[in-house]
Tab-separated table of C-alpha atoms and ligand atoms in Angstrom:
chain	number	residue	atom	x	y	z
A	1	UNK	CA	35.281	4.828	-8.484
A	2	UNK	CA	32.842	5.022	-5.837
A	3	UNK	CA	34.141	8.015	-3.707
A	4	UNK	CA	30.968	8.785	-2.278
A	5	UNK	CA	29.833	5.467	-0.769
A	6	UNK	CA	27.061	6.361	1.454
A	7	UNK	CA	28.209	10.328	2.001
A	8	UNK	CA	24.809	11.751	2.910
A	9	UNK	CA	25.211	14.663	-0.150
A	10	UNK	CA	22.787	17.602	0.353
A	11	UNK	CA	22.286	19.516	-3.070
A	12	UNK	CA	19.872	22.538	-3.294
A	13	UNK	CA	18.334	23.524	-6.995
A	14	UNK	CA	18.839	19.513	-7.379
A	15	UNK	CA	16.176	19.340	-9.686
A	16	UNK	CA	17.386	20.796	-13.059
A	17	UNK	CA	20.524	21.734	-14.769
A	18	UNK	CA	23.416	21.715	-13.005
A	19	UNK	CA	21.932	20.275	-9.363
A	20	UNK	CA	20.679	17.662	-11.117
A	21	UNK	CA	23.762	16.890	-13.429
A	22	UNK	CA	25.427	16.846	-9.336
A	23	UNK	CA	22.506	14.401	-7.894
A	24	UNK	CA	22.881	12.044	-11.047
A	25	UNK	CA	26.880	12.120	-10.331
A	26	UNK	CA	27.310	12.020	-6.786
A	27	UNK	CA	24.493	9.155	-6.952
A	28	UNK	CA	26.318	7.378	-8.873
A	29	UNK	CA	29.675	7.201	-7.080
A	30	UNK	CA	27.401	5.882	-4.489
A	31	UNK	CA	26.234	9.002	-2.177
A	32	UNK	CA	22.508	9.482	-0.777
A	33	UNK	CA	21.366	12.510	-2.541
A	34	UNK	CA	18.992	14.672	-0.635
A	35	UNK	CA	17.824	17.490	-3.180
A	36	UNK	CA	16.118	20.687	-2.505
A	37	UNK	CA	14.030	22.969	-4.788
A	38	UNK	CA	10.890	24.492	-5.280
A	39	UNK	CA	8.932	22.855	-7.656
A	40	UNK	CA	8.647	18.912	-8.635
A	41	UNK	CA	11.788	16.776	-8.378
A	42	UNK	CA	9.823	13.897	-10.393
A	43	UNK	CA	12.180	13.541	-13.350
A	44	UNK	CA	15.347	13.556	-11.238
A	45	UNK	CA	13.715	10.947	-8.321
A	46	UNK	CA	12.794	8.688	-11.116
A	47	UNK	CA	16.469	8.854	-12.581
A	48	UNK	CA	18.391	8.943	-9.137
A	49	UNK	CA	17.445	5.721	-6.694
A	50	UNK	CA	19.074	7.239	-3.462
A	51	UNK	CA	17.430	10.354	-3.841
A	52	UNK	CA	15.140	12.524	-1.076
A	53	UNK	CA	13.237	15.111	-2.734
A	54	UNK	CA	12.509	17.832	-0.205
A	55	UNK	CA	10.170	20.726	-2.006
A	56	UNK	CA	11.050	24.079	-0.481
A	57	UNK	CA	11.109	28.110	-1.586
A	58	UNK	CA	14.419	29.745	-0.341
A	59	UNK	CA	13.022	33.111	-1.705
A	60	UNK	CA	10.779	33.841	1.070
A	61	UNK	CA	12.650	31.359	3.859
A	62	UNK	CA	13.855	33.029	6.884
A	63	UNK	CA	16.836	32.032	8.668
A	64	UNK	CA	14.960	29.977	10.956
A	65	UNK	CA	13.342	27.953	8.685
A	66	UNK	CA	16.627	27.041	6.606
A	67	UNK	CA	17.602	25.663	9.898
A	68	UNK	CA	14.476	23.925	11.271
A	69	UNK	CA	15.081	22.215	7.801
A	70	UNK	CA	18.624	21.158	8.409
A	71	UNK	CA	17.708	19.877	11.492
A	72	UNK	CA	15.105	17.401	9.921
A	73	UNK	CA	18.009	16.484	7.225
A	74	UNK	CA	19.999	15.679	10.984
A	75	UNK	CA	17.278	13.705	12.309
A	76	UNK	CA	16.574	11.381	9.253
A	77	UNK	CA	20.322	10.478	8.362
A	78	UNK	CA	22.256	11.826	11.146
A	79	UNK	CA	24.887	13.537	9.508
A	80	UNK	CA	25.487	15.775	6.381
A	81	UNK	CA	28.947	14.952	5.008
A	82	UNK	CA	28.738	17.260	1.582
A	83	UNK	CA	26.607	20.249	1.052
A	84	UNK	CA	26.371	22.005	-2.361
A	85	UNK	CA	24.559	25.533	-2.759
A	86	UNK	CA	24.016	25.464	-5.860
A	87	UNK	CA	19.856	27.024	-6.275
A	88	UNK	CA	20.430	30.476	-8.122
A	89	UNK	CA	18.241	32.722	-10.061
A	90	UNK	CA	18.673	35.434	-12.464
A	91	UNK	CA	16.502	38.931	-13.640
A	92	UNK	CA	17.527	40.712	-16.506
A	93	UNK	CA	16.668	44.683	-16.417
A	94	UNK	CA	18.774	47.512	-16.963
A	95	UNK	CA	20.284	48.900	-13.806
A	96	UNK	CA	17.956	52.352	-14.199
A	97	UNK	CA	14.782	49.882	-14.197
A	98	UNK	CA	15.636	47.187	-11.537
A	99	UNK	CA	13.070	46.942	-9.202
A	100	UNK	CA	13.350	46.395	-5.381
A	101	UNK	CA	11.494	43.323	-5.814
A	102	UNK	CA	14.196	41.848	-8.268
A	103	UNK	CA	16.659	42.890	-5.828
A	104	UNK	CA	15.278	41.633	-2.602
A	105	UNK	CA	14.819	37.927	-4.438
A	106	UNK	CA	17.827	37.488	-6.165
A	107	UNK	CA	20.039	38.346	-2.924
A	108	UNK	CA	17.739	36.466	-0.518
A	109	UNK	CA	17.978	33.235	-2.982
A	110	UNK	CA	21.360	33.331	-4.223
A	111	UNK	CA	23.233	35.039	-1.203
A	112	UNK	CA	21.423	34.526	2.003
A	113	UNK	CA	19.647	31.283	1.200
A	114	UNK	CA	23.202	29.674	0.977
A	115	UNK	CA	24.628	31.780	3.535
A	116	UNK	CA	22.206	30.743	6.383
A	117	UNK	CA	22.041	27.122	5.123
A	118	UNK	CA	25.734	27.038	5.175
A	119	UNK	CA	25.694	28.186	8.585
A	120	UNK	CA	23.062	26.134	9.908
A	121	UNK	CA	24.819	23.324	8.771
A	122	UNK	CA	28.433	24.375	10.303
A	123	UNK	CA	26.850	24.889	13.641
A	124	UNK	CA	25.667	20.656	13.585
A	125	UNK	CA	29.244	20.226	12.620
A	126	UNK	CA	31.071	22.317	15.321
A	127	UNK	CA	29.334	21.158	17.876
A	128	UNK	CA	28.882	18.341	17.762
A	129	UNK	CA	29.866	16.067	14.929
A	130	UNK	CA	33.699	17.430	15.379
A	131	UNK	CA	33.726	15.957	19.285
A	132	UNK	CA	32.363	12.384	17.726
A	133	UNK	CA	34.846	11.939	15.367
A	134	UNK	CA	37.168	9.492	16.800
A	135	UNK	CA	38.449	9.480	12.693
A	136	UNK	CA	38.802	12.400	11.448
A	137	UNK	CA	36.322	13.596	8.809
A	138	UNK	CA	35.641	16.476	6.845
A	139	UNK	CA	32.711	18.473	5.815
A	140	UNK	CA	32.712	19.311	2.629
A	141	UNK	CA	30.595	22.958	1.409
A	142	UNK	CA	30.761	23.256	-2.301
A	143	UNK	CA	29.274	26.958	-3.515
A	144	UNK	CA	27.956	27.732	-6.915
A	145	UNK	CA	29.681	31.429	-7.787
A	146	UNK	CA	29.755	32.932	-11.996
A	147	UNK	CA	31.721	34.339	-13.969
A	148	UNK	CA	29.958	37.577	-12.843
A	149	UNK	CA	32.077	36.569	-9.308
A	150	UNK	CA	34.715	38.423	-11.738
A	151	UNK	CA	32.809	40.408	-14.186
A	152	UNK	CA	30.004	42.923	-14.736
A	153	UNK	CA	27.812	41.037	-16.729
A	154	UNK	CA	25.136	42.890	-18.691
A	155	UNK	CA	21.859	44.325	-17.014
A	156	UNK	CA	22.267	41.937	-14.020
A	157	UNK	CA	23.296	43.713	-11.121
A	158	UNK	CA	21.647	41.569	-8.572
A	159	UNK	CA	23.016	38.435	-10.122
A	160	UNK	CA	26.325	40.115	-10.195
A	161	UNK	CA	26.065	41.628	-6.764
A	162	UNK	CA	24.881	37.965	-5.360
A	163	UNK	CA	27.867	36.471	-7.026
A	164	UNK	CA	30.634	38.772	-6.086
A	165	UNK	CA	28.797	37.793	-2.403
A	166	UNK	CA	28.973	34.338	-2.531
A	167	UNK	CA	32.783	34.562	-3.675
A	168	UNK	CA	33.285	36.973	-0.814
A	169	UNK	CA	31.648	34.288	1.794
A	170	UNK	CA	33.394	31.324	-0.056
A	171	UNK	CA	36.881	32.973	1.378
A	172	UNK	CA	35.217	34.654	4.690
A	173	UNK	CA	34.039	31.262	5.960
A	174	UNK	CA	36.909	29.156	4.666
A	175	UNK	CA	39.249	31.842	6.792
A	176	UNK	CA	37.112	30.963	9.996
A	177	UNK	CA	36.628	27.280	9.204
A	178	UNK	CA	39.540	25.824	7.231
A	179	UNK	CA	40.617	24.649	11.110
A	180	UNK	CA	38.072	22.961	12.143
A	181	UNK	CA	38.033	20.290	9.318
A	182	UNK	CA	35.765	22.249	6.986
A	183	UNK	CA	36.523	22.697	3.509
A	184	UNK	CA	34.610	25.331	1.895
A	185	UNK	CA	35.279	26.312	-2.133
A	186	UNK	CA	33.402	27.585	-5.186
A	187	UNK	CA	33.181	26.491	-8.789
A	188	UNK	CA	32.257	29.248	-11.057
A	189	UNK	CA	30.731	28.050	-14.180
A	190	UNK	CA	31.395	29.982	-17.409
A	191	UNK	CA	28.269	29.246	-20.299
A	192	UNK	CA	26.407	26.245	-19.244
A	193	UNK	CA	23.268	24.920	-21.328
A	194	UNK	CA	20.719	25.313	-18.608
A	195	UNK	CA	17.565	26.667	-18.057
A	196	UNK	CA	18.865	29.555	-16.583
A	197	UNK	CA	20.873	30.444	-19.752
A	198	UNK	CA	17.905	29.462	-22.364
A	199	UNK	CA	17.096	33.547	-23.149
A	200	UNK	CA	20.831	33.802	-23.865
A	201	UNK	CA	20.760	30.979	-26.179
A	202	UNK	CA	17.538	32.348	-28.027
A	203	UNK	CA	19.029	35.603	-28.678
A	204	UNK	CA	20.711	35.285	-31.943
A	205	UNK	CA	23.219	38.173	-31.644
A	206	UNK	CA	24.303	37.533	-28.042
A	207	UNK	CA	24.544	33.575	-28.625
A	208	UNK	CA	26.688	34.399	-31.314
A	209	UNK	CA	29.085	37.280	-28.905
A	210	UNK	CA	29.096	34.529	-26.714
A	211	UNK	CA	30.335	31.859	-28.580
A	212	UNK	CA	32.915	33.849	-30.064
A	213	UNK	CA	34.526	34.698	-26.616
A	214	UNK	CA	34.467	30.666	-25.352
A	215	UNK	CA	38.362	29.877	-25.999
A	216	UNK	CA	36.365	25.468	-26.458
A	217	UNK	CA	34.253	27.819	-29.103
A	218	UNK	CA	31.035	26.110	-27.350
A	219	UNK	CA	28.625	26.265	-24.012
A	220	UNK	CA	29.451	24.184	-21.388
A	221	UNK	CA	27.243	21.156	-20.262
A	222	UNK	CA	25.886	20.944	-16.692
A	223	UNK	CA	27.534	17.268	-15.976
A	224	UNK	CA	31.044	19.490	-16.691
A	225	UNK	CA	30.380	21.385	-13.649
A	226	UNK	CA	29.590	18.299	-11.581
A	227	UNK	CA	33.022	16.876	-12.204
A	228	UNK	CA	34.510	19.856	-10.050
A	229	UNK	CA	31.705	20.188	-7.975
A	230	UNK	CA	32.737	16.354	-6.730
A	231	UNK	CA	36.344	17.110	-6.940
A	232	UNK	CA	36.886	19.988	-4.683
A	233	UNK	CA	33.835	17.573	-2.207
A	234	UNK	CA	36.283	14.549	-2.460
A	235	UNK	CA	39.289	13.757	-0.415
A	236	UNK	CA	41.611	14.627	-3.373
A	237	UNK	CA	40.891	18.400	-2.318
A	238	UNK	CA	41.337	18.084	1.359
A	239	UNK	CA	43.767	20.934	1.557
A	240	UNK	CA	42.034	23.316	-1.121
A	241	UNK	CA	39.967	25.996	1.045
A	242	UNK	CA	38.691	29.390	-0.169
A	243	UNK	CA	39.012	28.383	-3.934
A	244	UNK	CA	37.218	29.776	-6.682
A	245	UNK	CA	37.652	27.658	-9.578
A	246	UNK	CA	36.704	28.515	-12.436
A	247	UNK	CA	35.346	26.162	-15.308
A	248	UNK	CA	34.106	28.126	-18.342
A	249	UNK	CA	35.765	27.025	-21.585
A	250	UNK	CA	39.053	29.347	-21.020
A	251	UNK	CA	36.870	32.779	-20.852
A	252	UNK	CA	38.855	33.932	-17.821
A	253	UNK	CA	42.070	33.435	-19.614
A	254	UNK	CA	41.388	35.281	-22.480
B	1	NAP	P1	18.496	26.243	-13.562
B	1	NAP	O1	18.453	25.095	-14.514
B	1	NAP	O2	17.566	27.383	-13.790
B	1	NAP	O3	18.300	25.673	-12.075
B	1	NAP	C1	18.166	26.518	-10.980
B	1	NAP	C2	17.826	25.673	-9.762
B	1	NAP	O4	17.693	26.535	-8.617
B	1	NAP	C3	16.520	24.923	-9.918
B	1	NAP	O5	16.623	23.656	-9.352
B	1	NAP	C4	15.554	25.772	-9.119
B	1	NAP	O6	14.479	25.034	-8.582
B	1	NAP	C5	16.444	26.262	-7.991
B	1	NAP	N1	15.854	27.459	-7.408
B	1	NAP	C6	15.734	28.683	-7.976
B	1	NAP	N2	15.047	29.490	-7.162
B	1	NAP	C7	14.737	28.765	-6.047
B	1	NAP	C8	14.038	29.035	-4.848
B	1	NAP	N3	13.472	30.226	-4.628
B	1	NAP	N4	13.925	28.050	-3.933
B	1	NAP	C9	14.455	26.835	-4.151
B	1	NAP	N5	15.131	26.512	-5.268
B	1	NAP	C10	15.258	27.463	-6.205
B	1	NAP	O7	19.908	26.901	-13.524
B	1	NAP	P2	21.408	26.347	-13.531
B	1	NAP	O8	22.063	26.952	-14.685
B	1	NAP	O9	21.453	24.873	-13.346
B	1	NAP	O10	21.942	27.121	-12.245
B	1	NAP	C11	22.464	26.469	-11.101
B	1	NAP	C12	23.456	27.407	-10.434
B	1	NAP	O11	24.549	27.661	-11.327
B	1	NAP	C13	22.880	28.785	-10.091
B	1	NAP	O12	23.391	29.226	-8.852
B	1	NAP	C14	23.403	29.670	-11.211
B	1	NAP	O13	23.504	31.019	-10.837
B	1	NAP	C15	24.775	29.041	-11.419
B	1	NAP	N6	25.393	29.360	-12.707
B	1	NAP	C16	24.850	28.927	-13.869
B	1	NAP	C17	25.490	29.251	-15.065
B	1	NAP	C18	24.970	28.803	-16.400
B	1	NAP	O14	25.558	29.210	-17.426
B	1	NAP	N7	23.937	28.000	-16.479
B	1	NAP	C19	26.653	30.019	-15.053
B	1	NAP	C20	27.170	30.450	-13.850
B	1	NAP	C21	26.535	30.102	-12.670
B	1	NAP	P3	12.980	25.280	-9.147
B	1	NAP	O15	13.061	25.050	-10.616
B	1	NAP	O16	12.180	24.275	-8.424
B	1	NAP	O17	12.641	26.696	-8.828
């Protein structure tokens, strides 16, 4: 299947763990792959052929700059047919400790990084990519939410807070959208084997709480999230809008 046969497939965090499970899969159903993270994208541009590596820090980006860098995405390829906002951080602290600092970072990175790229993006397509179409397309905005989009989680309120947020947006902007041929859904991964999970996995006792909650009895791997990720971007989910899906091993259901 090659579903995404020169789709121009913007991916942010692109260059580890789940992003780059995404880049490897939408790359190889045939999209151009333009990834965005902070630090080096070398093992992922070596892997992935079609792949633009564009080096950027969302934690101290202002609006303006999200968009001066959509528009250079624009000028190079024209279009943007899928965009996942996937870049997310975590600090761990109990509540009574978080610092403002921890705070600030973890909602300007995992809320308003894909809040104002989202946007930036939408305006392109409103006005002017819409009047163009003499066949209908779609744009396709694929958010990375948690299972702390449901839950608590332990001593990480900004995670939790940023994840609740992106949920909330996820339904806000497919309300305002869904009629002007954008689709815009969520997947929210349960335990994947990332980076981003690693302290998890090296604590014995919460590895093992863990585990023993998974329904599947193990963690998720990042090319498991991809597969949605490229379902709910692909015409098979044309009229799913607002979704958050979850894929976590059954933990939801239990
Ligand atoms: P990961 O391996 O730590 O990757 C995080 C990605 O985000 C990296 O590419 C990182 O780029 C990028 N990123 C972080 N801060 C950034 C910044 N300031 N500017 C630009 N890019 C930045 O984590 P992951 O597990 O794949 O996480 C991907 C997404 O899934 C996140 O939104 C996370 O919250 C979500 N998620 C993960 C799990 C899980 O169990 N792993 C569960 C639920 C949700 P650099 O390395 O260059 O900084």
């Amino acid at each position: 299947m090659n579903r995404f046969t020169d789709k121009i497939v913007v991916i942010t965090g692109a260059n580890k763990g789940i992003g780059a499970a995404c880049a490897r899969e939408f790359a190889a159903q045939g999209a151009q792959v333009v990834g965005i993270a902070r630090s080096s994208h070398a093992q992922i541009a070596e892997e992935v052929k079609k792949y633009q590596a564009i080096q950027f820090d969302f934690a101290t980006a202002t609006a303006e700059r999200i968009n001066d860098l959509v528009q250079g995405i624009l000028e190079k390829y024209g279009r943007i047919d899928v965009l996942v906002n996937n870049a997310g951080m975590i600090r761990r602290a109990p509540a009574v400790d978080f610092s403002e600092k921890d705070w600030q970072e973890v909602l300007q990175v995992n809320l308003s990084a894909p809040f104002f790229l989202t946007q930036a993006v939408a305006r392109w397509w409103i006005e002017r990519r819409m009047k163009e179409q003499a066949e209908p397309a779609r744009l396709k905005i694929v958010n990375i939410a948690s299972l702390l989009s449901f839950q608590g989680g332990i001593t990480v309120p900004a995670y939790t807070a940023s994840k609740h947020g992106i949920a909330g947006i996820t339904k806000a902007l497919a309300n305002e959208w869904a009629g002007l041929r954008i689709n815009i859904n969520a997947v929210a991964p349960g335990y994947i084997a990332t980076d981003n999970t690693q302290a998890l996995r090296d604590n014995a006792e919460r590895n093992k709480a863990i585990l023993s909650r998974i329904p599947q009895g193990h963690w998720g791997e990042p090319n498991e999230i991809a597969g949605t990720v490229m379902f709910l971007a692909s015409k098979d989910a044309d009229y799913v809008n607002g979704a958050i899906l979850n894929v976590d091993g059954g933990w939801l259901g239990r």
